[in-house]
Amino acid sequence: MKLVIAIIKPFKLDEVREALSDVGVAGMTVTEVKGFGRQKGQTEIYRGAEYSTNMVPKIKVEVACGDDLSHRVVEAIQQAANTGAIGDGKIFVLDLAQAVRIRTGETDDVAL
Amino acid sequence: MKPITKLAGCAGALGLAMFAALPAWAQDAALQAPAAAPSPPTVNKGDTAWMMTSTLLVLMMIVPGLALFYGGLTRAKNMLSTMTQIGAVACFAMLIWVMWGYTEAFGDGGGAFISGFGKAFLKGVTSDSTAATFTPGVAIPEYVFICFQMTFAAITVALVLGSVVERMKFSAVMVFALVWLTLVYFPVAHMVWASNGFFFAKGALDFAGGTVVHINAGVSALVAALILGKRLGYPHERIVPHSLTMTGIGTGLLWVGWFGFNAGSALEANGSAGLAMINTFVATASAGLFWMLAERLNGHKGSALGFCSGIVAGLVAVTPAAGNSGPFGAIILGAIASIVCFYAVSVLKPRLGYDDALDAFGVHGIGGMIGAIGTGIVYAPGLGGPGKPDFNMGHQLAVQIEAVLTTIVWAGIGTVIAIFIAKAVTGLRVSAEVEREGLDLGEHGERAYN
């Protein structure tokens, strides 16, 4: 099993969700996060006073999937979240050791 | 002195309001017309209805208007503190007003700086008492006049707090309000609006309180902020408005309420009120756009806060000019005030390094000065103003500038006294822990958002 973590632009969430549904992903977890990469940050100006923020708002999507599906999941996110502009985000793939469905006690692939 | 001209020009009708009550005037009238007893002034129901409406419009400017405008500009941890300070000092001002404020500003007789104390605790005022307007023989109920002026006192002291939020103790705010109203606001209101007041007698033009409300509040705000000191972290930490949406709502409420402020200062539902109304529309519209234009010219994007700030700057600037300018004079006045205020808050403030948290001085103080001095120009009939053909602009400008400078000195000294009394009684400033945690929890024990 793999855990795919994607940091994407907030307005791309709906497209990413649709693309993942098409691939057959059954569920996902979404968090509003802040961070920075090469985009560095942005400047806000209030009544002439400038504030540089180095944290930019992003969305973190976490998807757990079987080993066979992970490549397609990564590909779907990469295509759906791509605008070609700086700050589109990153995708990380981790090995997932265990999964348990709380209601039934089912484990691993069945629990996804 | 030409009383009719002057009265027509000065909204402070207070002067007029008082003149019916002045024994000297009553005697003159009796001497001139010994045969027929003077008929009592007529109270018109339309005028009365408009003045009661105006009074409520000004109340709307305080809570929720100013409370949301200022609250949105503070950090989330100080939202309730800001709103509560505004509401509480406004309430306190209302009570002080009926006890000694009204009589100190507009009571019986008195001198150039304060009025007599014969109407303390509203002594002698009944539902049959009347206050004069700008038209001879036309009056409004005195209770209505008292309420209308009460709202001015309430919002002015609340305006001052814009420079000191996020760090001043609630108890200090209340003590400051008590002393400041007594030493600064009531005397300045008397000077500008009472017929025997210092500025009124000189012919200073101030339709709805540019000097009394805005210069007075703005200068006091600056002095208070200087004594109180900067907020922790200013200007290195990121201290930004927590909700410009709230500020936007507050801006709208202030603009609507300002029609009561300006058009109500005609004291009648008439053409002068109509002039004040159109000026309050167009000067404000001009100022809202010109602030954004100033931002663009300085290489920034036109911002929502810039728009809101411009709206308020325009309202402030048109206040003394509301019934003393033609519409196109008001448009120019709004534009100039907006641009100057932009530079005051974005260039002057950082350069001088004072922490006027919500720009009470930068917008109200500077905008009020532009408006008060500009009124001496736009009043000219050649520029579309309501001045008489023999209007002497040079003389009027000198009078306006003298009134502005005197108010600056008076407000400055009075505020120093008020702040040091508040400091002696309460300690003035919250502890560093409370300031970091936020005044909502530290001073009121609740949060704005859960």
PDB file of N, CA, C and O in Angstrom, chain B residues 347-413:
ATOM      1  N   VAL B 347       3.348  57.213   4.159  1.00  0.00           N
ATOM      2  CA  VAL B 347       4.701  57.775   4.125  1.00  0.00           C
ATOM      3  C   VAL B 347       5.045  58.462   5.452  1.00  0.00           C
ATOM      4  O   VAL B 347       6.042  58.150   6.100  1.00  0.00           O
ATOM      5  N   LEU B 348       4.172  59.388   5.863  1.00  0.00           N
ATOM      6  CA  LEU B 348       4.462  60.181   7.063  1.00  0.00           C
ATOM      7  C   LEU B 348       4.545  59.299   8.320  1.00  0.00           C
ATOM      8  O   LEU B 348       5.488  59.393   9.097  1.00  0.00           O
ATOM      9  N   LYS B 349       3.544  58.424   8.498  1.00  0.00           N
ATOM     10  CA  LYS B 349       3.500  57.604   9.710  1.00  0.00           C
ATOM     11  C   LYS B 349       4.729  56.706   9.843  1.00  0.00           C
ATOM     12  O   LYS B 349       5.378  56.719  10.899  1.00  0.00           O
ATOM     13  N   PRO B 350       5.082  55.924   8.804  1.00  0.00           N
ATOM     14  CA  PRO B 350       6.290  55.088   8.957  1.00  0.00           C
ATOM     15  C   PRO B 350       7.545  55.927   9.190  1.00  0.00           C
ATOM     16  O   PRO B 350       8.430  55.532   9.941  1.00  0.00           O
ATOM     17  N   ARG B 351       7.608  57.090   8.555  1.00  0.00           N
ATOM     18  CA  ARG B 351       8.810  57.903   8.686  1.00  0.00           C
ATOM     19  C   ARG B 351       8.950  58.441  10.110  1.00  0.00           C
ATOM     20  O   ARG B 351      10.041  58.471  10.670  1.00  0.00           O
ATOM     21  N   LEU B 352       7.837  58.869  10.695  1.00  0.00           N
ATOM     22  CA  LEU B 352       7.909  59.413  12.049  1.00  0.00           C
ATOM     23  C   LEU B 352       7.887  58.318  13.114  1.00  0.00           C
ATOM     24  O   LEU B 352       8.271  58.547  14.249  1.00  0.00           O
ATOM     25  N   GLY B 353       7.378  57.140  12.746  1.00  0.00           N
ATOM     26  CA  GLY B 353       7.503  55.988  13.625  1.00  0.00           C
ATOM     27  C   GLY B 353       6.498  55.886  14.754  1.00  0.00           C
ATOM     28  O   GLY B 353       6.662  55.059  15.630  1.00  0.00           O
ATOM     29  N   TYR B 354       5.446  56.701  14.774  1.00  0.00           N
ATOM     30  CA  TYR B 354       4.445  56.555  15.841  1.00  0.00           C
ATOM     31  C   TYR B 354       3.475  55.442  15.480  1.00  0.00           C
ATOM     32  O   TYR B 354       3.319  55.113  14.293  1.00  0.00           O
ATOM     33  N   ASP B 355       2.853  54.859  16.491  1.00  0.00           N
ATOM     34  CA  ASP B 355       1.946  53.731  16.249  1.00  0.00           C
ATOM     35  C   ASP B 355       0.494  54.174  16.417  1.00  0.00           C
ATOM     36  O   ASP B 355      -0.139  53.942  17.434  1.00  0.00           O
ATOM     37  N   ASP B 356      -0.022  54.837  15.395  1.00  0.00           N
ATOM     38  CA  ASP B 356      -1.444  55.203  15.344  1.00  0.00           C
ATOM     39  C   ASP B 356      -2.141  53.985  14.749  1.00  0.00           C
ATOM     40  O   ASP B 356      -2.278  53.862  13.540  1.00  0.00           O
ATOM     41  N   ALA B 357      -2.576  53.071  15.635  1.00  0.00           N
ATOM     42  CA  ALA B 357      -2.934  51.714  15.209  1.00  0.00           C
ATOM     43  C   ALA B 357      -3.889  51.685  14.006  1.00  0.00           C
ATOM     44  O   ALA B 357      -3.679  50.967  13.050  1.00  0.00           O
ATOM     45  N   LEU B 358      -4.972  52.456  14.064  1.00  0.00           N
ATOM     46  CA  LEU B 358      -5.978  52.375  13.001  1.00  0.00           C
ATOM     47  C   LEU B 358      -6.021  53.674  12.195  1.00  0.00           C
ATOM     48  O   LEU B 358      -7.006  53.979  11.534  1.00  0.00           O
ATOM     49  N   ASP B 359      -4.977  54.458  12.280  1.00  0.00           N
ATOM     50  CA  ASP B 359      -4.855  55.707  11.514  1.00  0.00           C
ATOM     51  C   ASP B 359      -5.931  56.738  11.862  1.00  0.00           C
ATOM     52  O   ASP B 359      -6.449  57.446  10.978  1.00  0.00           O
ATOM     53  N   ALA B 360      -6.246  56.861  13.118  1.00  0.00           N
ATOM     54  CA  ALA B 360      -7.213  57.877  13.539  1.00  0.00           C
ATOM     55  C   ALA B 360      -6.681  59.280  13.243  1.00  0.00           C
ATOM     56  O   ALA B 360      -7.420  60.158  12.791  1.00  0.00           O
ATOM     57  N   PHE B 361      -5.380  59.472  13.467  1.00  0.00           N
ATOM     58  CA  PHE B 361      -4.803  60.782  13.141  1.00  0.00           C
ATOM     59  C   PHE B 361      -4.630  60.943  11.631  1.00  0.00           C
ATOM     60  O   PHE B 361      -5.000  61.958  11.057  1.00  0.00           O
ATOM     61  N   GLY B 362      -4.104  59.904  11.001  1.00  0.00           N
ATOM     62  CA  GLY B 362      -3.815  59.990   9.573  1.00  0.00           C
ATOM     63  C   GLY B 362      -5.044  60.265   8.728  1.00  0.00           C
ATOM     64  O   GLY B 362      -4.973  60.964   7.719  1.00  0.00           O
ATOM     65  N   VAL B 363      -6.177  59.724   9.124  1.00  0.00           N
ATOM     66  CA  VAL B 363      -7.395  59.925   8.332  1.00  0.00           C
ATOM     67  C   VAL B 363      -8.262  61.035   8.926  1.00  0.00           C
ATOM     68  O   VAL B 363      -8.634  61.984   8.229  1.00  0.00           O
ATOM     69  N   HIS B 364      -8.573  60.959  10.222  1.00  0.00           N
ATOM     70  CA  HIS B 364      -9.477  61.964  10.799  1.00  0.00           C
ATOM     71  C   HIS B 364      -8.773  63.288  11.052  1.00  0.00           C
ATOM     72  O   HIS B 364      -9.320  64.354  10.761  1.00  0.00           O
ATOM     73  N   GLY B 365      -7.580  63.226  11.601  1.00  0.00           N
ATOM     74  CA  GLY B 365      -6.869  64.461  11.916  1.00  0.00           C
ATOM     75  C   GLY B 365      -6.464  65.207  10.650  1.00  0.00           C
ATOM     76  O   GLY B 365      -6.812  66.372  10.440  1.00  0.00           O
ATOM     77  N   ILE B 366      -5.740  64.512   9.778  1.00  0.00           N
ATOM     78  CA  ILE B 366      -5.269  65.148   8.541  1.00  0.00           C
ATOM     79  C   ILE B 366      -6.459  65.494   7.640  1.00  0.00           C
ATOM     80  O   ILE B 366      -6.549  66.611   7.106  1.00  0.00           O
ATOM     81  N   GLY B 367      -7.382  64.553   7.470  1.00  0.00           N
ATOM     82  CA  GLY B 367      -8.557  64.815   6.626  1.00  0.00           C
ATOM     83  C   GLY B 367      -9.376  65.976   7.152  1.00  0.00           C
ATOM     84  O   GLY B 367      -9.896  66.801   6.389  1.00  0.00           O
ATOM     85  N   GLY B 368      -9.498  66.052   8.478  1.00  0.00           N
ATOM     86  CA  GLY B 368     -10.251  67.151   9.086  1.00  0.00           C
ATOM     87  C   GLY B 368      -9.584  68.496   8.819  1.00  0.00           C
ATOM     88  O   GLY B 368     -10.263  69.498   8.556  1.00  0.00           O
ATOM     89  N   MET B 369      -8.245  68.514   8.885  1.00  0.00           N
ATOM     90  CA  MET B 369      -7.536  69.783   8.634  1.00  0.00           C
ATOM     91  C   MET B 369      -7.696  70.208   7.169  1.00  0.00           C
ATOM     92  O   MET B 369      -7.940  71.384   6.880  1.00  0.00           O
ATOM     93  N   ILE B 370      -7.565  69.258   6.256  1.00  0.00           N
ATOM     94  CA  ILE B 370      -7.765  69.578   4.833  1.00  0.00           C
ATOM     95  C   ILE B 370      -9.185  70.117   4.636  1.00  0.00           C
ATOM     96  O   ILE B 370      -9.411  71.120   3.948  1.00  0.00           O
ATOM     97  N   GLY B 371     -10.150  69.449   5.255  1.00  0.00           N
ATOM     98  CA  GLY B 371     -11.546  69.852   5.102  1.00  0.00           C
ATOM     99  C   GLY B 371     -11.809  71.224   5.693  1.00  0.00           C
ATOM    100  O   GLY B 371     -12.473  72.067   5.081  1.00  0.00           O
ATOM    101  N   ALA B 372     -11.281  71.462   6.895  1.00  0.00           N
ATOM    102  CA  ALA B 372     -11.560  72.731   7.577  1.00  0.00           C
ATOM    103  C   ALA B 372     -10.935  73.904   6.816  1.00  0.00           C
ATOM    104  O   ALA B 372     -11.569  74.948   6.626  1.00  0.00           O
ATOM    105  N   ILE B 373      -9.705  73.712   6.373  1.00  0.00           N
ATOM    106  CA  ILE B 373      -9.050  74.799   5.631  1.00  0.00           C
ATOM    107  C   ILE B 373      -9.671  74.917   4.236  1.00  0.00           C
ATOM    108  O   ILE B 373      -9.957  76.023   3.758  1.00  0.00           O
ATOM    109  N   GLY B 374      -9.938  73.773   3.616  1.00  0.00           N
ATOM    110  CA  GLY B 374     -10.538  73.787   2.281  1.00  0.00           C
ATOM    111  C   GLY B 374     -11.925  74.428   2.267  1.00  0.00           C
ATOM    112  O   GLY B 374     -12.335  75.021   1.269  1.00  0.00           O
ATOM    113  N   THR B 375     -12.642  74.314   3.380  1.00  0.00           N
ATOM    114  CA  THR B 375     -13.970  74.919   3.449  1.00  0.00           C
ATOM    115  C   THR B 375     -13.883  76.426   3.218  1.00  0.00           C
ATOM    116  O   THR B 375     -14.771  77.029   2.599  1.00  0.00           O
ATOM    117  N   GLY B 376     -12.790  77.034   3.693  1.00  0.00           N
ATOM    118  CA  GLY B 376     -12.601  78.467   3.480  1.00  0.00           C
ATOM    119  C   GLY B 376     -12.437  78.816   2.011  1.00  0.00           C
ATOM    120  O   GLY B 376     -12.593  79.972   1.612  1.00  0.00           O
ATOM    121  N   ILE B 377     -12.111  77.809   1.194  1.00  0.00           N
ATOM    122  CA  ILE B 377     -11.953  78.046  -0.255  1.00  0.00           C
ATOM    123  C   ILE B 377     -13.248  77.721  -0.998  1.00  0.00           C
ATOM    124  O   ILE B 377     -13.760  78.540  -1.757  1.00  0.00           O
ATOM    125  N   VAL B 378     -13.775  76.514  -0.755  1.00  0.00           N
ATOM    126  CA  VAL B 378     -14.940  76.081  -1.548  1.00  0.00           C
ATOM    127  C   VAL B 378     -16.222  76.837  -1.182  1.00  0.00           C
ATOM    128  O   VAL B 378     -17.221  76.731  -1.882  1.00  0.00           O
ATOM    129  N   TYR B 379     -16.185  77.595  -0.092  1.00  0.00           N
ATOM    130  CA  TYR B 379     -17.349  78.414   0.292  1.00  0.00           C
ATOM    131  C   TYR B 379     -17.569  79.541  -0.722  1.00  0.00           C
ATOM    132  O   TYR B 379     -18.667  80.083  -0.851  1.00  0.00           O
ATOM    133  N   ALA B 380     -16.524  79.883  -1.462  1.00  0.00           N
ATOM    134  CA  ALA B 380     -16.586  81.034  -2.378  1.00  0.00           C
ATOM    135  C   ALA B 380     -17.659  80.831  -3.451  1.00  0.00           C
ATOM    136  O   ALA B 380     -17.751  79.757  -4.052  1.00  0.00           O
ATOM    137  N   PRO B 381     -18.489  81.839  -3.677  1.00  0.00           N
ATOM    138  CA  PRO B 381     -19.539  81.705  -4.683  1.00  0.00           C
ATOM    139  C   PRO B 381     -18.970  81.455  -6.079  1.00  0.00           C
ATOM    140  O   PRO B 381     -19.575  80.761  -6.884  1.00  0.00           O
ATOM    141  N   GLY B 382     -17.779  81.990  -6.337  1.00  0.00           N
ATOM    142  CA  GLY B 382     -17.162  81.772  -7.645  1.00  0.00           C
ATOM    143  C   GLY B 382     -16.822  80.316  -7.899  1.00  0.00           C
ATOM    144  O   GLY B 382     -16.653  79.888  -9.042  1.00  0.00           O
ATOM    145  N   LEU B 383     -16.717  79.520  -6.826  1.00  0.00           N
ATOM    146  CA  LEU B 383     -16.413  78.101  -6.969  1.00  0.00           C
ATOM    147  C   LEU B 383     -17.672  77.247  -6.757  1.00  0.00           C
ATOM    148  O   LEU B 383     -17.580  76.050  -6.535  1.00  0.00           O
ATOM    149  N   GLY B 384     -18.823  77.901  -6.795  1.00  0.00           N
ATOM    150  CA  GLY B 384     -20.077  77.171  -6.643  1.00  0.00           C
ATOM    151  C   GLY B 384     -20.549  77.067  -5.206  1.00  0.00           C
ATOM    152  O   GLY B 384     -21.544  76.407  -4.919  1.00  0.00           O
ATOM    153  N   GLY B 385     -19.837  77.684  -4.282  1.00  0.00           N
ATOM    154  CA  GLY B 385     -20.215  77.616  -2.876  1.00  0.00           C
ATOM    155  C   GLY B 385     -21.337  78.576  -2.540  1.00  0.00           C
ATOM    156  O   GLY B 385     -21.701  79.449  -3.345  1.00  0.00           O
ATOM    157  N   PRO B 386     -21.905  78.442  -1.331  1.00  0.00           N
ATOM    158  CA  PRO B 386     -23.045  79.269  -0.941  1.00  0.00           C
ATOM    159  C   PRO B 386     -22.659  80.627  -0.342  1.00  0.00           C
ATOM    160  O   PRO B 386     -23.522  81.322   0.192  1.00  0.00           O
ATOM    161  N   GLY B 387     -21.391  81.024  -0.425  1.00  0.00           N
ATOM    162  CA  GLY B 387     -20.964  82.306   0.147  1.00  0.00           C
ATOM    163  C   GLY B 387     -21.600  83.484  -0.577  1.00  0.00           C
ATOM    164  O   GLY B 387     -21.994  83.379  -1.749  1.00  0.00           O
ATOM    165  N   LYS B 388     -21.649  84.604   0.127  1.00  0.00           N
ATOM    166  CA  LYS B 388     -22.204  85.826  -0.486  1.00  0.00           C
ATOM    167  C   LYS B 388     -21.183  86.404  -1.478  1.00  0.00           C
ATOM    168  O   LYS B 388     -19.992  86.100  -1.403  1.00  0.00           O
ATOM    169  N   PRO B 389     -21.649  87.269  -2.411  1.00  0.00           N
ATOM    170  CA  PRO B 389     -20.738  87.809  -3.429  1.00  0.00           C
ATOM    171  C   PRO B 389     -19.542  88.558  -2.835  1.00  0.00           C
ATOM    172  O   PRO B 389     -18.471  88.595  -3.445  1.00  0.00           O
ATOM    173  N   ASP B 390     -19.719  89.158  -1.643  1.00  0.00           N
ATOM    174  CA  ASP B 390     -18.592  89.897  -1.060  1.00  0.00           C
ATOM    175  C   ASP B 390     -17.697  89.013  -0.197  1.00  0.00           C
ATOM    176  O   ASP B 390     -16.918  89.503   0.619  1.00  0.00           O
ATOM    177  N   PHE B 391     -17.788  87.704  -0.390  1.00  0.00           N
ATOM    178  CA  PHE B 391     -16.996  86.760   0.414  1.00  0.00           C
ATOM    179  C   PHE B 391     -15.498  87.039   0.265  1.00  0.00           C
ATOM    180  O   PHE B 391     -14.978  87.158  -0.841  1.00  0.00           O
ATOM    181  N   ASN B 392     -14.821  87.148   1.401  1.00  0.00           N
ATOM    182  CA  ASN B 392     -13.388  87.444   1.406  1.00  0.00           C
ATOM    183  C   ASN B 392     -12.611  86.166   1.757  1.00  0.00           C
ATOM    184  O   ASN B 392     -12.532  85.771   2.921  1.00  0.00           O
ATOM    185  N   MET B 393     -12.072  85.523   0.729  1.00  0.00           N
ATOM    186  CA  MET B 393     -11.455  84.205   0.940  1.00  0.00           C
ATOM    187  C   MET B 393     -10.217  84.292   1.838  1.00  0.00           C
ATOM    188  O   MET B 393      -9.997  83.429   2.694  1.00  0.00           O
ATOM    189  N   GLY B 394      -9.412  85.334   1.642  1.00  0.00           N
ATOM    190  CA  GLY B 394      -8.198  85.463   2.440  1.00  0.00           C
ATOM    191  C   GLY B 394      -8.519  85.545   3.923  1.00  0.00           C
ATOM    192  O   GLY B 394      -7.917  84.846   4.758  1.00  0.00           O
ATOM    193  N   HIS B 395      -9.507  86.358   4.258  1.00  0.00           N
ATOM    194  CA  HIS B 395      -9.895  86.508   5.656  1.00  0.00           C
ATOM    195  C   HIS B 395     -10.456  85.194   6.190  1.00  0.00           C
ATOM    196  O   HIS B 395     -10.112  84.752   7.298  1.00  0.00           O
ATOM    197  N   GLN B 396     -11.310  84.554   5.378  1.00  0.00           N
ATOM    198  CA  GLN B 396     -11.937  83.314   5.835  1.00  0.00           C
ATOM    199  C   GLN B 396     -10.889  82.229   6.073  1.00  0.00           C
ATOM    200  O   GLN B 396     -10.949  81.503   7.058  1.00  0.00           O
ATOM    201  N   LEU B 397      -9.912  82.151   5.172  1.00  0.00           N
ATOM    202  CA  LEU B 397      -8.852  81.151   5.333  1.00  0.00           C
ATOM    203  C   LEU B 397      -8.069  81.392   6.624  1.00  0.00           C
ATOM    204  O   LEU B 397      -7.734  80.450   7.342  1.00  0.00           O
ATOM    205  N   ALA B 398      -7.804  82.657   6.900  1.00  0.00           N
ATOM    206  CA  ALA B 398      -7.076  82.981   8.128  1.00  0.00           C
ATOM    207  C   ALA B 398      -7.869  82.531   9.351  1.00  0.00           C
ATOM    208  O   ALA B 398      -7.309  81.964  10.304  1.00  0.00           O
ATOM    209  N   VAL B 399      -9.192  82.767   9.305  1.00  0.00           N
ATOM    210  CA  VAL B 399     -10.048  82.355  10.426  1.00  0.00           C
ATOM    211  C   VAL B 399     -10.054  80.831  10.563  1.00  0.00           C
ATOM    212  O   VAL B 399      -9.942  80.281  11.665  1.00  0.00           O
ATOM    213  N   GLN B 400     -10.168  80.141   9.412  1.00  0.00           N
ATOM    214  CA  GLN B 400     -10.203  78.669   9.449  1.00  0.00           C
ATOM    215  C   GLN B 400      -8.900  78.115  10.028  1.00  0.00           C
ATOM    216  O   GLN B 400      -8.908  77.208  10.857  1.00  0.00           O
ATOM    217  N   ILE B 401      -7.779  78.676   9.567  1.00  0.00           N
ATOM    218  CA  ILE B 401      -6.478  78.181  10.032  1.00  0.00           C
ATOM    219  C   ILE B 401      -6.299  78.459  11.521  1.00  0.00           C
ATOM    220  O   ILE B 401      -5.796  77.617  12.277  1.00  0.00           O
ATOM    221  N   GLU B 402      -6.773  79.621  11.950  1.00  0.00           N
ATOM    222  CA  GLU B 402      -6.672  79.943  13.382  1.00  0.00           C
ATOM    223  C   GLU B 402      -7.479  78.943  14.214  1.00  0.00           C
ATOM    224  O   GLU B 402      -7.025  78.464  15.253  1.00  0.00           O
ATOM    225  N   ALA B 403      -8.685  78.611  13.711  1.00  0.00           N
ATOM    226  CA  ALA B 403      -9.520  77.644  14.442  1.00  0.00           C
ATOM    227  C   ALA B 403      -8.837  76.279  14.489  1.00  0.00           C
ATOM    228  O   ALA B 403      -8.847  75.596  15.518  1.00  0.00           O
ATOM    229  N   VAL B 404      -8.216  75.885  13.369  1.00  0.00           N
ATOM    230  CA  VAL B 404      -7.533  74.587  13.316  1.00  0.00           C
ATOM    231  C   VAL B 404      -6.367  74.569  14.312  1.00  0.00           C
ATOM    232  O   VAL B 404      -6.230  73.634  15.117  1.00  0.00           O
ATOM    233  N   LEU B 405      -5.545  75.619  14.280  1.00  0.00           N
ATOM    234  CA  LEU B 405      -4.369  75.642  15.155  1.00  0.00           C
ATOM    235  C   LEU B 405      -4.771  75.679  16.623  1.00  0.00           C
ATOM    236  O   LEU B 405      -4.180  74.995  17.463  1.00  0.00           O
ATOM    237  N   THR B 406      -5.792  76.478  16.934  1.00  0.00           N
ATOM    238  CA  THR B 406      -6.240  76.552  18.323  1.00  0.00           C
ATOM    239  C   THR B 406      -6.752  75.193  18.796  1.00  0.00           C
ATOM    240  O   THR B 406      -6.466  74.760  19.917  1.00  0.00           O
ATOM    241  N   THR B 407      -7.494  74.522  17.915  1.00  0.00           N
ATOM    242  CA  THR B 407      -8.026  73.203  18.284  1.00  0.00           C
ATOM    243  C   THR B 407      -6.894  72.205  18.505  1.00  0.00           C
ATOM    244  O   THR B 407      -6.941  71.386  19.433  1.00  0.00           O
ATOM    245  N   ILE B 408      -5.864  72.276  17.645  1.00  0.00           N
ATOM    246  CA  ILE B 408      -4.727  71.360  17.799  1.00  0.00           C
ATOM    247  C   ILE B 408      -4.079  71.545  19.172  1.00  0.00           C
ATOM    248  O   ILE B 408      -3.819  70.584  19.896  1.00  0.00           O
ATOM    249  N   VAL B 409      -3.867  72.801  19.550  1.00  0.00           N
ATOM    250  CA  VAL B 409      -3.224  73.080  20.836  1.00  0.00           C
ATOM    251  C   VAL B 409      -4.129  72.642  21.983  1.00  0.00           C
ATOM    252  O   VAL B 409      -3.700  71.963  22.928  1.00  0.00           O
ATOM    253  N   TRP B 410      -5.405  73.001  21.887  1.00  0.00           N
ATOM    254  CA  TRP B 410      -6.355  72.680  22.958  1.00  0.00           C
ATOM    255  C   TRP B 410      -6.469  71.168  23.130  1.00  0.00           C
ATOM    256  O   TRP B 410      -6.390  70.638  24.243  1.00  0.00           O
ATOM    257  N   ALA B 411      -6.654  70.464  22.011  1.00  0.00           N
ATOM    258  CA  ALA B 411      -6.824  69.008  22.069  1.00  0.00           C
ATOM    259  C   ALA B 411      -5.544  68.350  22.573  1.00  0.00           C
ATOM    260  O   ALA B 411      -5.589  67.398  23.358  1.00  0.00           O
ATOM    261  N   GLY B 412      -4.401  68.872  22.133  1.00  0.00           N
ATOM    262  CA  GLY B 412      -3.131  68.289  22.543  1.00  0.00           C
ATOM    263  C   GLY B 412      -2.925  68.384  24.044  1.00  0.00           C
ATOM    264  O   GLY B 412      -2.630  67.382  24.710  1.00  0.00           O
ATOM    265  N   ILE B 413      -3.126  69.565  24.577  1.00  0.00           N
ATOM    266  CA  ILE B 413      -2.904  69.763  26.014  1.00  0.00           C
ATOM    267  C   ILE B 413      -3.930  68.975  26.826  1.00  0.00           C
ATOM    268  O   ILE B 413      -3.594  68.296  27.798  1.00  0.00           O
TER     269      ILE B 413
END
